[in-house]
């Protein structure tokens, strides 16, 4: 395994420590819990707190999206594992400025269980906790079972919207409803070309035979809908577009926000090659890209592959996506640009 | 080759096209040259223009550093190849606002030749072109032959400084001298754990045997100083620190800017693991990190590995590093943070 690792048991400690050192201008470690990262200025009195959390190995997700106008506190799990209920609870407590907290997270069994537990414990302390469960991953369940779908890179756009809505002084219910609207308007798909290896394991988590690719793969190597022969970049982009588009209610005249993320080991230039084609397909469908993010936004260790996320925008979502935000993983200037 | 590629001959066209589409709020394509990317608002009347250029495959370098307070125009080469003299010339022309242009680039034979040719052609048109050649890669030549060293990720910090100095209204000579001071205060080292493959080739550009690593590797797989058994992350970080520190004139009480970049296929969390140790070593030496950048800032397709760059700061360099800048690859807010 050609990797930079000390004792695999220490990797999350070291990642969080390095992250806090590198981004100390924006974030800090929770004083009593080394699995909770907090934005400066949090809690903000009278403002709804935004919390998320998830397993490590997806950097810059999840901790990289803590900052201004984004996530206030994040619960950090072990590699590919849910954070504990205690970490979620501490994140909720620290993010609560008296106006309640919205936990915006992805649909995984461990996260569901631990967020619910934290929610109950927080309720006993008088903290109102509302939740939104992201399920943007189209291939993880059919349309008739959308609630079973996993949350993937669309979560980043949900955090952006939720963070911006909270910054405007909205109530917890308004923030929750807007974040829910955001993720309901979002579809994602992943294509895997190569597996990843958890440092404590001797071999890859799963297998992708050279010359093939897995369509609809999940962020931890969860099986997709099919394994097909490796295709050209354009055909892969077409496939991603078709999967997202056919599940979406997009039509000519619509505006979208697009996030095209590498899964870890795919060269950055190839993400732009994919994006070039995706944008063309959107344009042919009469759909305008209001804003695009291309890069390593939500990775899976050194998995080879990419994900496409498309959020349909109404005027409110467009304004919230454009609102000022500053975090190590994503930065938007209210005046335009990143 | 598990990659997203169409015809390998088209990859740079497609990359540039996708890049312009994704970041059209900050950049545009040169109207007459599809290998030149230009920031909006360029040329700026009376302000010195900042130009760079280099081969593709290092994204977000080089084109990702075009923006406000950074690079004004970039010449884009084929994969791992210098841009043409014509592309450099067009970048110089478009960046010239009447106050001259500084071309801040890396020390490679092709770039040296083509920049000089462009400089001569521009001079005939009455455009003053000054140059700074980055040679921050410690292992590429001994201290006695520093001028032979290659330029690597330290170029990003040089562009940041040069762009900020130009934005202050400095003269071309002042911008040149400050960029020169910046790169003179900068040292970098790369460690390679796995090779990369140019899509047009059948196999990797070079070999790194599993269980080994190459110390001092260049951005195109140029041989380093030694091949050793693969080490733990902490020992790798120690090695990088020692190489940079022993070549630098750092001492207790100094301040630095650190850039730790992945080479393409290394998981992002491992970069933070390395940074955690590097920062500790700096702290032990009494050197404070004024600002750090950790992520995929200067890659080499899907090479596995990382580079460490350390710039020693005086008050002027610290202020220029902190100045407002906005580009797809790097963003700094004058108010702090990224």
XYZ file of C-alpha atoms in Angstrom:
676
model
C 0.000 0.000 0.000
C 1.753 3.139 -1.248
C 0.406 5.530 1.347
C 1.419 8.026 4.019
C 0.317 6.266 7.203
C 1.590 5.887 10.750
C -0.398 3.580 13.014
C -3.739 3.222 11.193
C -5.475 3.626 14.555
C -4.120 7.168 14.805
C -5.063 8.391 11.345
C -8.216 10.282 12.324
C -6.533 11.915 15.336
C -3.676 13.027 13.107
C -5.979 14.194 10.318
C -8.064 16.321 12.676
C -4.965 17.717 14.385
C -3.341 18.649 11.078
C -6.595 20.120 9.840
C -7.027 22.338 12.900
C -3.424 23.520 12.632
C -3.770 24.311 8.930
C -7.112 26.087 9.189
C -6.965 27.630 12.639
C -8.067 30.947 11.173
C -11.515 29.451 10.503
C -11.969 26.486 12.834
C -11.086 25.094 16.243
C -11.270 21.781 18.007
C -14.048 21.303 20.552
C -12.416 21.788 23.951
C -13.801 18.528 25.358
C -14.183 16.305 22.323
C -11.475 15.635 19.763
C -14.052 14.349 17.287
C -15.877 17.668 16.996
C -14.623 20.563 14.859
C -16.219 23.975 15.395
C -16.226 27.209 13.404
C -15.018 30.375 15.095
C -17.818 32.613 16.352
C -19.998 29.617 17.212
C -22.457 29.540 18.876
C -23.920 32.680 17.381
C -26.593 34.072 19.705
C -30.036 33.862 18.161
C -28.869 32.197 14.944
C -29.801 28.620 14.058
C -26.807 26.278 14.272
C -25.873 23.994 11.371
C -24.382 20.620 12.262
C -23.308 17.665 10.198
C -21.052 14.679 10.576
C -19.853 11.549 8.899
C -17.010 9.128 8.558
C -13.455 10.187 7.806
C -11.697 9.375 4.552
C -13.907 11.712 2.500
C -11.844 14.870 2.997
C -12.400 17.721 2.590
C -15.819 16.318 3.661
C -17.006 16.541 6.320
C -14.817 18.717 8.508
C -13.681 20.911 5.593
C -17.101 22.480 5.301
C -17.032 24.055 8.740
C -16.746 27.811 8.473
C -18.694 31.011 7.957
C -22.044 30.694 6.174
C -21.649 26.915 6.076
C -21.514 24.279 8.820
C -21.034 25.446 12.416
C -19.868 22.166 13.916
C -19.082 18.741 12.550
C -18.942 15.342 14.222
C -15.993 13.325 12.921
C -16.201 9.545 12.619
C -13.490 6.953 12.162
C -12.605 6.018 8.563
C -15.835 5.250 6.710
C -17.710 5.019 10.054
C -20.421 7.139 11.604
C -19.439 9.562 14.340
C -20.701 8.556 17.764
C -23.971 9.859 19.183
C -21.855 11.650 21.774
C -19.905 13.482 19.061
C -23.150 14.514 17.339
C -24.524 15.652 20.696
C -21.446 17.741 21.475
C -21.611 19.275 18.005
C -25.274 20.165 18.585
C -24.556 21.639 22.011
C -21.702 23.802 20.807
C -23.664 25.006 17.750
C -26.761 25.968 19.706
C -27.118 29.717 20.050
C -30.587 29.449 21.558
C -32.448 29.322 18.245
C -32.189 25.588 17.688
C -29.940 23.411 15.556
C -30.427 21.741 12.189
C -28.481 18.531 11.651
C -28.083 18.110 7.884
C -26.576 14.700 7.207
C -26.495 11.719 4.886
C -28.702 8.643 4.882
C -26.576 5.884 6.422
C -27.738 3.475 9.124
C -25.087 4.511 11.664
C -25.591 8.220 11.134
C -29.379 7.866 11.360
C -29.105 6.013 14.635
C -26.540 8.299 16.220
C -28.164 11.550 15.098
C -31.515 10.390 16.490
C -29.893 9.469 19.773
C -28.168 12.850 19.964
C -31.456 14.550 19.086
C -33.233 12.860 22.003
C -30.461 13.712 24.423
C -30.385 17.334 23.239
C -34.180 17.582 23.587
C -33.825 16.671 27.259
C -31.515 19.647 27.613
C -34.037 21.896 25.912
C -32.216 22.196 22.598
C -34.494 22.020 19.591
C -32.906 19.772 16.954
C -34.412 19.422 13.495
C -32.925 17.089 10.899
C -32.681 16.707 7.145
C -31.484 13.411 5.725
C -29.784 13.676 2.339
C -30.633 11.002 -0.203
C -29.289 12.393 -3.450
C -27.571 9.203 -4.679
C -29.849 8.142 -7.547
C -28.478 4.636 -8.075
C -28.759 3.526 -4.464
C -32.520 2.866 -4.698
C -35.277 3.196 -7.317
C -37.456 6.340 -7.472
C -40.258 4.525 -5.654
C -37.928 4.115 -2.675
C -36.232 7.489 -2.648
C -36.161 7.595 1.128
C -33.781 4.622 1.062
C -31.228 6.402 -1.088
C -27.867 7.334 0.391
C -26.596 10.870 0.765
C -23.459 11.745 -1.182
C -21.846 14.906 -2.551
C -25.192 16.687 -2.764
C -24.817 17.162 0.974
C -22.256 19.896 0.299
C -24.834 21.956 -1.584
C -27.384 21.257 1.149
C -24.934 22.586 3.751
C -24.283 25.640 1.607
C -27.991 26.385 1.364
C -28.702 25.631 5.018
C -25.752 27.692 6.230
C -26.778 30.655 4.103
C -30.398 30.448 5.224
C -29.349 30.349 8.880
C -27.054 33.330 8.320
C -30.092 35.307 7.135
C -31.685 34.852 10.543
C -34.290 32.269 9.535
C -35.948 30.101 12.170
C -34.962 26.477 12.699
C -38.078 25.312 10.878
C -37.339 27.627 7.950
C -33.729 26.428 7.766
C -34.849 22.811 7.938
C -37.478 23.316 5.231
C -35.065 25.127 2.928
C -32.346 22.502 3.361
C -34.968 19.852 2.658
C -36.030 21.704 -0.478
C -32.374 21.895 -1.521
C -31.682 18.197 -1.200
C -35.035 17.315 -2.781
C -33.882 19.319 -5.808
C -30.549 17.456 -5.958
C -29.463 14.268 -7.686
C -26.025 12.614 -7.699
C -24.347 9.646 -9.308
C -20.914 8.096 -8.883
C -18.784 6.110 -11.308
C -15.963 4.006 -9.869
C -12.859 3.008 -11.819
C -10.679 1.788 -8.975
C -11.121 0.710 -5.343
C -9.725 2.108 -2.114
C -8.011 0.480 0.824
C -8.591 1.224 4.478
C -5.087 1.479 5.956
C -5.847 -1.094 8.648
C -6.847 -3.667 6.023
C -4.524 -5.770 3.942
C -6.329 -5.256 0.656
C -8.898 -3.090 -1.126
C -12.407 -2.714 0.277
C -13.864 -4.018 -2.965
C -12.771 -4.877 -6.470
C -13.076 -3.114 -9.806
C -11.464 -5.145 -12.546
C -9.199 -3.147 -14.859
C -11.026 -2.420 -18.092
C -14.348 -2.132 -16.284
C -16.142 0.521 -14.258
C -18.913 0.438 -11.688
C -21.909 2.644 -12.428
C -23.676 4.090 -9.407
C -20.982 3.167 -6.903
C -21.326 4.536 -3.373
C -18.838 6.548 -1.374
C -17.654 3.468 0.501
C -17.662 1.182 -2.500
C -21.307 0.194 -2.069
C -22.281 -1.720 -5.217
C -23.747 0.275 -8.058
C -26.372 -0.763 -10.539
C -24.045 -2.356 -13.066
C -20.460 -3.103 -13.989
C -19.688 -2.279 -17.603
C -16.628 -2.039 -19.822
C -14.612 1.129 -19.230
C -15.817 3.894 -21.544
C -14.435 7.147 -22.905
C -14.776 10.256 -20.767
C -17.587 11.574 -22.958
C -19.585 8.369 -22.695
C -19.072 8.306 -18.940
C -20.245 11.915 -18.717
C -23.251 11.075 -20.902
C -24.078 8.176 -18.620
C -23.827 10.357 -15.504
C -25.923 13.048 -17.134
C -28.571 10.563 -18.306
C -28.877 8.940 -14.875
C -29.262 12.284 -13.127
C -31.453 13.853 -15.786
C -33.875 10.940 -16.098
C -34.433 10.972 -12.327
C -34.785 14.752 -12.155
C -37.612 17.043 -13.213
C -35.382 19.343 -15.251
C -36.675 21.047 -18.334
C -35.623 23.732 -20.765
C -35.227 27.106 -19.083
C -34.168 25.655 -15.738
C -31.049 26.728 -13.853
C -28.821 24.363 -11.904
C -25.810 24.256 -9.645
C -23.375 21.496 -10.626
C -20.767 19.830 -8.439
C -18.366 17.442 -10.137
C -16.076 15.815 -7.606
C -13.186 13.416 -7.895
C -13.217 10.385 -5.624
C -9.566 10.763 -4.636
C -7.127 9.433 -7.222
C -8.540 10.762 -10.470
C -6.412 13.517 -12.042
C -7.991 16.944 -11.677
C -7.830 17.667 -15.411
C -10.057 14.666 -16.122
C -12.744 16.203 -13.917
C -12.752 19.208 -16.246
C -12.950 16.873 -19.260
C -16.057 15.285 -17.739
C -17.502 18.666 -16.826
C -17.016 19.958 -20.360
C -19.321 17.236 -21.637
C -21.845 17.461 -18.801
C -22.234 21.177 -19.372
C -22.761 20.595 -23.072
C -25.490 18.044 -22.401
C -27.182 20.452 -19.995
C -26.960 23.248 -22.552
C -28.486 20.990 -25.212
C -31.358 20.352 -22.823
C -31.814 24.095 -22.366
C -30.577 23.990 -18.776
C -28.212 26.776 -17.683
C -25.437 26.250 -15.153
C -25.747 29.018 -12.582
C -22.625 27.952 -10.691
C -20.244 25.004 -10.924
C -17.769 23.416 -8.553
C -15.172 21.052 -10.034
C -12.494 19.389 -7.931
C -11.912 17.015 -5.052
C -14.878 18.056 -2.889
C -16.043 14.686 -1.541
C -13.523 11.891 -1.843
C -13.238 8.271 -0.782
C -9.596 7.862 0.160
C -7.783 6.948 -3.075
C -10.772 5.637 -4.977
C -10.531 6.278 -8.727
C -13.684 7.820 -10.111
C -15.971 10.808 -10.017
C -19.402 11.928 -8.904
C -21.816 14.282 -10.603
C -24.291 16.295 -8.543
C -26.972 18.546 -10.034
C -29.203 20.809 -7.971
C -32.175 22.484 -9.632
C -32.387 26.094 -8.497
C -35.316 28.354 -7.823
C -34.626 32.005 -7.047
C -34.213 31.320 -3.347
C -31.786 28.426 -3.801
C -29.762 30.396 -6.360
C -29.426 33.298 -3.921
C -28.428 30.987 -1.075
C -25.835 29.190 -3.204
C -24.418 32.605 -4.150
C -24.327 33.904 -0.583
C -20.997 34.587 1.029
C -19.374 31.537 2.618
C -15.905 30.650 3.725
C -14.680 27.203 4.699
C -11.497 25.262 3.936
C -13.327 23.055 1.430
C -15.569 25.603 -0.265
C -15.584 29.341 -0.486
C -18.069 31.588 -2.266
C -17.817 35.344 -2.491
C -21.047 37.252 -2.377
C -19.557 39.380 -5.144
C -19.171 36.318 -7.380
C -16.527 33.656 -7.819
C -15.012 31.215 -5.383
C -5.426 2.568 -17.509
C -8.436 3.351 -15.292
C -8.968 6.925 -16.425
C -11.520 9.314 -17.926
C -10.081 9.981 -21.357
C -11.401 10.511 -24.866
C -8.800 10.879 -27.607
C -5.581 11.663 -25.676
C -4.823 14.317 -28.291
C -7.912 16.252 -27.189
C -7.337 16.198 -23.455
C -5.882 19.700 -23.118
C -8.570 21.235 -25.338
C -11.243 19.539 -23.264
C -9.607 20.463 -19.965
C -9.345 24.124 -20.899
C -12.892 24.179 -22.247
C -14.308 22.570 -19.120
C -12.250 24.895 -16.960
C -13.514 28.017 -18.688
C -17.104 26.812 -18.427
C -16.751 26.004 -14.735
C -14.987 29.236 -13.781
C -16.418 31.718 -16.256
C -17.111 34.103 -13.383
C -13.360 34.610 -12.955
C -11.682 33.694 -16.228
C -12.112 33.657 -19.997
C -10.390 32.096 -22.956
C -8.160 34.330 -25.066
C -10.241 35.224 -28.134
C -7.506 34.214 -30.584
C -5.573 31.530 -28.745
C -7.104 28.493 -27.085
C -3.947 27.919 -25.058
C -4.206 31.190 -23.164
C -6.518 31.703 -20.195
C -7.130 35.270 -19.017
C -8.626 36.778 -15.871
C -11.576 39.128 -16.203
C -10.648 42.804 -16.037
C -7.320 42.183 -17.778
C -5.457 44.172 -18.980
C -5.762 46.618 -16.125
C -4.629 50.065 -17.268
C -1.453 51.140 -15.502
C -1.070 47.937 -13.478
C 1.771 45.472 -14.062
C 0.535 42.237 -15.640
C 1.392 38.851 -14.130
C 1.882 35.969 -16.545
C 2.867 32.362 -16.084
C 2.581 29.138 -17.990
C 3.511 25.510 -17.958
C 2.535 22.071 -19.065
C -0.893 20.582 -18.410
C -1.464 17.663 -16.062
C -0.628 19.679 -12.941
C -4.124 21.051 -12.332
C -5.165 23.244 -10.683
C -1.729 24.536 -11.768
C -1.213 26.471 -13.907
C -4.499 27.784 -15.235
C -6.252 27.525 -11.864
C -4.231 30.415 -10.485
C -5.616 32.965 -12.905
C -7.860 35.425 -11.126
C -7.925 38.578 -9.048
C -4.747 39.422 -7.135
C -2.991 36.422 -8.708
C -2.019 35.607 -12.285
C -3.536 37.699 -15.092
C -2.911 35.335 -17.980
C -1.532 31.839 -18.303
C -0.021 30.010 -21.253
C -1.185 26.394 -21.331
C 1.083 23.639 -22.631
C 0.318 20.081 -23.658
C 0.582 17.414 -20.968
C 3.923 17.833 -19.187
C 5.154 20.095 -22.032
C 6.028 23.754 -22.166
C 3.530 26.134 -23.734
C 4.668 27.543 -27.059
C 6.484 30.871 -27.346
C 3.397 32.108 -29.187
C 1.149 31.227 -26.244
C 3.502 33.009 -23.840
C 3.568 36.012 -26.182
C -0.221 36.166 -26.405
C -0.458 35.906 -22.625
C 2.014 38.784 -22.288
C 0.164 40.913 -24.826
C -3.218 40.414 -23.216
C -1.843 41.061 -19.711
C -0.073 44.285 -20.655
C -1.865 47.318 -19.344
C 0.943 49.651 -20.330
C 3.008 49.188 -17.171
C 4.903 46.116 -18.266
C 4.517 42.406 -17.589
C 6.276 40.040 -15.198
C 6.487 36.429 -16.324
C 6.890 34.320 -13.190
C 7.587 30.740 -14.207
C 9.465 27.550 -13.412
C 12.966 26.525 -14.411
C 12.508 24.022 -17.237
C 14.419 24.043 -20.531
C 11.339 24.426 -22.731
C 9.791 27.160 -20.619
C 13.075 29.063 -20.447
C 13.427 28.964 -24.208
C 9.841 29.887 -24.997
C 9.568 32.649 -22.406
C 12.780 34.233 -23.695
C 11.502 34.069 -27.261
C 8.206 35.652 -26.229
C 10.110 38.299 -24.284
C 12.108 39.276 -27.365
C 9.026 39.410 -29.563
C 7.160 41.493 -26.984
C 10.096 43.891 -26.680
C 9.814 44.594 -30.401
C 6.229 45.638 -29.768
C 7.324 47.937 -26.969
C 6.105 45.735 -24.102
C 8.502 45.588 -21.184
C 8.759 41.981 -19.977
C 10.657 41.083 -16.822
C 11.053 37.493 -15.676
C 11.562 35.503 -12.503
C 12.548 31.861 -12.789
C 11.458 29.695 -9.859
C 13.951 27.150 -8.591
C 12.534 26.047 -5.271
C 13.000 22.276 -5.751
C 15.844 21.536 -3.327
C 16.714 18.030 -4.522
C 17.050 18.903 -8.192
C 20.559 20.384 -7.763
C 23.000 21.012 -4.906
C 23.110 24.403 -3.136
C 26.175 25.376 -5.162
C 24.091 25.083 -8.324
C 20.835 26.604 -7.126
C 20.198 28.247 -10.484
C 19.854 24.773 -11.984
C 17.066 23.759 -9.659
C 13.573 23.234 -11.036
C 10.550 25.260 -10.063
C 7.748 23.362 -8.357
C 4.866 24.198 -6.001
C 6.702 27.220 -4.614
C 5.628 28.931 -7.819
C 2.112 29.239 -6.403
C 3.376 31.326 -3.496
C 5.502 33.368 -5.900
C 2.399 34.099 -8.002
C 0.476 35.038 -4.871
C 3.188 37.504 -3.847
C 3.690 38.888 -7.357
C -0.043 39.285 -7.965
C -0.519 41.086 -4.663
C 2.440 43.392 -5.279
C 1.140 44.301 -8.735
C -2.314 44.975 -7.284
C -0.729 47.556 -4.975
C 0.399 49.527 -8.017
C 4.084 48.646 -7.856
C 6.295 49.102 -10.909
C 7.380 46.162 -13.056
C 10.837 46.257 -11.500
C 9.353 46.284 -8.004
C 7.045 43.378 -8.807
C 9.921 41.438 -10.335
C 12.180 42.086 -7.353
C 9.508 41.118 -4.851
C 8.624 37.912 -6.717
C 12.340 37.124 -6.851
C 12.616 37.722 -3.120
C 9.627 35.431 -2.587
C 11.034 32.500 -4.523
C 14.498 33.026 -3.030
C 12.861 32.574 0.364
C 11.137 29.354 -0.717
C 12.202 25.709 -0.647
C 10.271 22.645 -1.803
C 10.718 18.891 -1.837
C 8.654 16.074 -3.347
C 8.298 12.444 -2.285
C 6.918 9.994 -4.839
C 5.150 6.756 -3.927
C 3.634 5.894 -7.274
C 4.106 6.878 -10.926
C 1.755 8.504 -13.423
C 0.820 7.627 -16.969
C 0.409 10.029 -19.857
C -2.833 8.920 -21.541
C -1.164 8.623 -24.941
C 1.406 6.188 -23.534
C 0.906 2.519 -22.868
C 2.582 2.489 -19.473
C 3.762 4.698 -16.613
C 6.259 7.474 -17.249
C 8.620 5.952 -14.706
C 8.661 3.252 -12.063
C 8.402 3.299 -8.302
C 8.537 -0.203 -6.901
C 5.872 -0.967 -4.293
C 7.427 -0.821 -0.843
C 9.774 1.971 -1.890
C 9.548 5.722 -2.342
C 11.546 8.255 -4.312
C 12.930 11.169 -2.329
C 13.205 14.456 -4.205
C 11.129 13.369 -7.179
C 10.203 16.041 -9.728
C 6.763 16.994 -11.007
C 7.224 14.915 -14.129
C 8.882 11.993 -12.415
C 12.364 13.444 -12.725
C 14.633 11.261 -10.599
C 15.130 12.294 -7.000
C 18.218 11.931 -4.863
C 17.479 8.440 -3.583
C 15.044 5.561 -3.551
C 14.442 4.208 -0.067
C 12.087 1.781 1.630
C 8.617 3.228 2.157
C 8.409 4.901 5.564
C 5.677 5.937 7.975
C 3.976 9.279 7.407
C 5.867 10.842 10.315
C 9.234 9.704 8.986
C 8.352 10.977 5.525
C 7.317 14.323 7.014
C 10.564 14.424 9.022
C 12.513 13.747 5.854
C 10.723 16.502 3.945
C 11.200 18.906 6.824
C 14.900 18.048 7.187
C 15.582 18.491 3.468
C 13.851 21.854 3.344
C 15.160 23.065 6.697
C 18.791 22.149 6.059
C 18.740 24.068 2.772
C 16.937 27.063 4.263
C 18.168 29.829 6.556
C 15.356 29.418 9.047
C 15.895 30.055 12.717
C 13.902 30.398 15.891
C 11.508 33.339 15.762
C 10.971 33.126 12.005
C 7.546 33.015 10.356
C 6.737 30.902 7.314
C 4.005 30.128 4.827
C 3.622 26.391 4.222
C 2.076 24.684 1.219
C 1.614 20.927 1.402
C 0.273 19.565 -1.864
C -0.768 16.140 -2.995
C 0.601 14.916 -6.314
C -2.747 13.634 -7.528
C -3.712 10.245 -6.100
C -2.832 10.605 -2.436
C -5.886 10.775 -0.142
C -6.497 14.271 1.197
C -6.525 13.127 4.819
C -2.955 11.870 4.484
C -1.851 15.374 3.522
C -3.175 16.573 6.881
C -1.348 13.724 8.614
C 1.894 14.895 6.997
C 1.122 18.530 7.801
C 0.488 17.712 11.454
C 4.054 16.446 11.765
C 5.647 19.178 9.639
C 4.005 21.852 11.778
C 5.259 20.141 14.923
C 8.813 20.072 13.599
C 8.586 23.761 12.692
C 7.220 24.575 16.137
C 10.066 22.648 17.765
C 12.478 24.757 15.738
C 10.746 27.913 16.981
C 9.304 28.685 13.536
C 5.697 29.877 13.422
C 3.340 29.053 10.562
C 1.745 32.316 9.484
C -0.517 30.639 6.902
C -0.837 27.114 5.551
C -2.338 25.611 2.425
C -3.009 21.859 2.408
C -4.596 20.064 -0.539
C -4.165 19.249 -4.198
C -2.574 22.528 -5.311
C 0.046 21.301 -7.779
C -0.462 17.775 -9.024
C 1.136 15.443 -11.547
C -1.795 13.563 -13.047
C -2.377 10.555 -10.770
C 1.079 10.425 -9.211
C 1.025 9.173 -5.616
C 2.982 11.431 -3.311
C 3.238 14.875 -1.828
C 5.320 18.021 -1.889
C 6.268 20.321 0.958
C 6.936 24.004 0.288
C 8.131 26.455 2.937
C 8.474 30.191 2.327
C 10.231 32.320 4.924
C 8.296 35.526 5.465
C 9.402 39.033 6.208
C 6.739 41.641 6.955
C 6.258 42.488 3.292
C 5.897 38.872 2.153
C 3.493 38.117 5.008
C 1.305 41.061 4.012
C 1.357 40.055 0.341
C 0.481 36.436 1.157
C -2.437 37.730 3.254
C -3.695 40.135 0.588
C -7.049 39.501 -1.026
C -6.933 37.073 -3.946
C -9.472 35.010 -5.782
C -8.721 32.259 -8.263
C -10.202 28.800 -8.832
C -7.139 27.154 -7.281
C -6.446 29.487 -4.371
C -8.451 32.117 -2.596
C -7.391 34.349 0.277
C -9.626 36.847 2.025
C -8.018 40.041 3.173
C -10.044 39.577 6.353
C -8.398 36.202 7.012
C -9.051 32.646 5.914
C -9.337 31.074 2.511
